[in-house]
Amino acid sequence: MTRRQNFVDGERIRKARTLRRVEPIYEVLAQALATIPDLRFIKLFPGRLSASNQLSTDGKQSPVVAVGAAGTIRVELLIDTKTHVVQFYGMTSARQGCGRKMVETVVAATPSDWFLAVPFDWSGGFWAHMADEYPRIQIF
């Protein structure tokens, strides 16, 4: 039996059973996002990390990351440990300023030799502003 990771507390930070080995980048990002009070639930999956202020009601206890869910504050990151890429796959903030806080936290927590990407920009200018402020972020 593998030892439980001490940063995975089962309350705020959880790990999917399908994630066998927790890479250091997951721990760094999860702990950094846990400093944002609005992100009450963080879950690690193979290849991604999800964080939200709400839990799903499907019994899986996953952070709600559905687009358009009312009152949701969420971020979903795709993580490729082989190529050192973190993608901002999805992000929504029902609270003013929380989106900026999530971006700033992820940028600060991601090692400088990793690539930060935004694969889709439907924000109407938010990501362009973030890329100006944080030149490490690339928009595709």
PDB file of C-alpha atoms in Angstrom, residues 59-106:
ATOM      1  CA  GLY A  59     -21.008  11.302  -5.692  1.00  0.00           C
ATOM      2  CA  LYS A  60     -17.467  11.703  -7.009  1.00  0.00           C
ATOM      3  CA  GLN A  61     -16.799  14.793  -4.891  1.00  0.00           C
ATOM      4  CA  SER A  62     -15.024  16.591  -7.697  1.00  0.00           C
ATOM      5  CA  PRO A  63     -14.767  20.370  -7.974  1.00  0.00           C
ATOM      6  CA  VAL A  64     -17.450  21.826 -10.240  1.00  0.00           C
ATOM      7  CA  VAL A  65     -15.705  22.978 -13.416  1.00  0.00           C
ATOM      8  CA  ALA A  66     -18.719  23.197 -15.747  1.00  0.00           C
ATOM      9  CA  VAL A  67     -18.800  26.325 -17.863  1.00  0.00           C
ATOM     10  CA  GLY A  68     -21.634  28.654 -16.974  1.00  0.00           C
ATOM     11  CA  ALA A  69     -22.504  27.193 -13.565  1.00  0.00           C
ATOM     12  CA  ALA A  70     -24.004  30.044 -11.537  1.00  0.00           C
ATOM     13  CA  GLY A  71     -21.811  31.504  -8.801  1.00  0.00           C
ATOM     14  CA  THR A  72     -18.866  29.294  -9.675  1.00  0.00           C
ATOM     15  CA  ILE A  73     -15.266  30.212  -9.123  1.00  0.00           C
ATOM     16  CA  ARG A  74     -13.112  27.592 -10.779  1.00  0.00           C
ATOM     17  CA  VAL A  75      -9.894  26.826 -12.569  1.00  0.00           C
ATOM     18  CA  GLU A  76      -8.889  23.729 -14.491  1.00  0.00           C
ATOM     19  CA  LEU A  77      -5.252  23.203 -15.409  1.00  0.00           C
ATOM     20  CA  LEU A  78      -3.934  20.606 -17.827  1.00  0.00           C
ATOM     21  CA  ILE A  79      -0.470  19.496 -16.752  1.00  0.00           C
ATOM     22  CA  ASP A  80       2.043  17.745 -18.992  1.00  0.00           C
ATOM     23  CA  THR A  81       5.012  16.692 -16.868  1.00  0.00           C
ATOM     24  CA  LYS A  82       6.982  15.335 -19.839  1.00  0.00           C
ATOM     25  CA  THR A  83       7.000  18.578 -21.842  1.00  0.00           C
ATOM     26  CA  HIS A  84       6.723  20.902 -18.811  1.00  0.00           C
ATOM     27  CA  VAL A  85       3.529  22.631 -19.903  1.00  0.00           C
ATOM     28  CA  VAL A  86       0.694  23.954 -17.731  1.00  0.00           C
ATOM     29  CA  GLN A  87      -2.401  24.984 -19.697  1.00  0.00           C
ATOM     30  CA  PHE A  88      -5.145  27.198 -18.346  1.00  0.00           C
ATOM     31  CA  TYR A  89      -7.835  24.973 -19.819  1.00  0.00           C
ATOM     32  CA  GLY A  90     -10.802  26.624 -18.128  1.00  0.00           C
ATOM     33  CA  MET A  91     -11.359  29.420 -15.672  1.00  0.00           C
ATOM     34  CA  THR A  92     -14.445  31.219 -14.381  1.00  0.00           C
ATOM     35  CA  SER A  93     -14.810  33.706 -11.590  1.00  0.00           C
ATOM     36  CA  ALA A  94     -18.114  34.913 -10.209  1.00  0.00           C
ATOM     37  CA  ARG A  95     -16.190  37.293  -7.943  1.00  0.00           C
ATOM     38  CA  GLN A  96     -14.364  40.354  -9.271  1.00  0.00           C
ATOM     39  CA  GLY A  97     -10.573  39.996  -8.992  1.00  0.00           C
ATOM     40  CA  CYS A  98     -10.526  36.285  -8.263  1.00  0.00           C
ATOM     41  CA  GLY A  99      -9.556  35.394 -11.846  1.00  0.00           C
ATOM     42  CA  ARG A 100      -6.521  37.634 -11.607  1.00  0.00           C
ATOM     43  CA  LYS A 101      -5.617  36.054  -8.246  1.00  0.00           C
ATOM     44  CA  MET A 102      -5.818  32.536  -9.722  1.00  0.00           C
ATOM     45  CA  VAL A 103      -3.574  33.507 -12.648  1.00  0.00           C
ATOM     46  CA  GLU A 104      -1.050  35.260 -10.436  1.00  0.00           C
ATOM     47  CA  THR A 105      -0.944  32.259  -8.070  1.00  0.00           C
ATOM     48  CA  VAL A 106      -0.402  29.721 -10.863  1.00  0.00           C
TER      49      VAL A 106
END
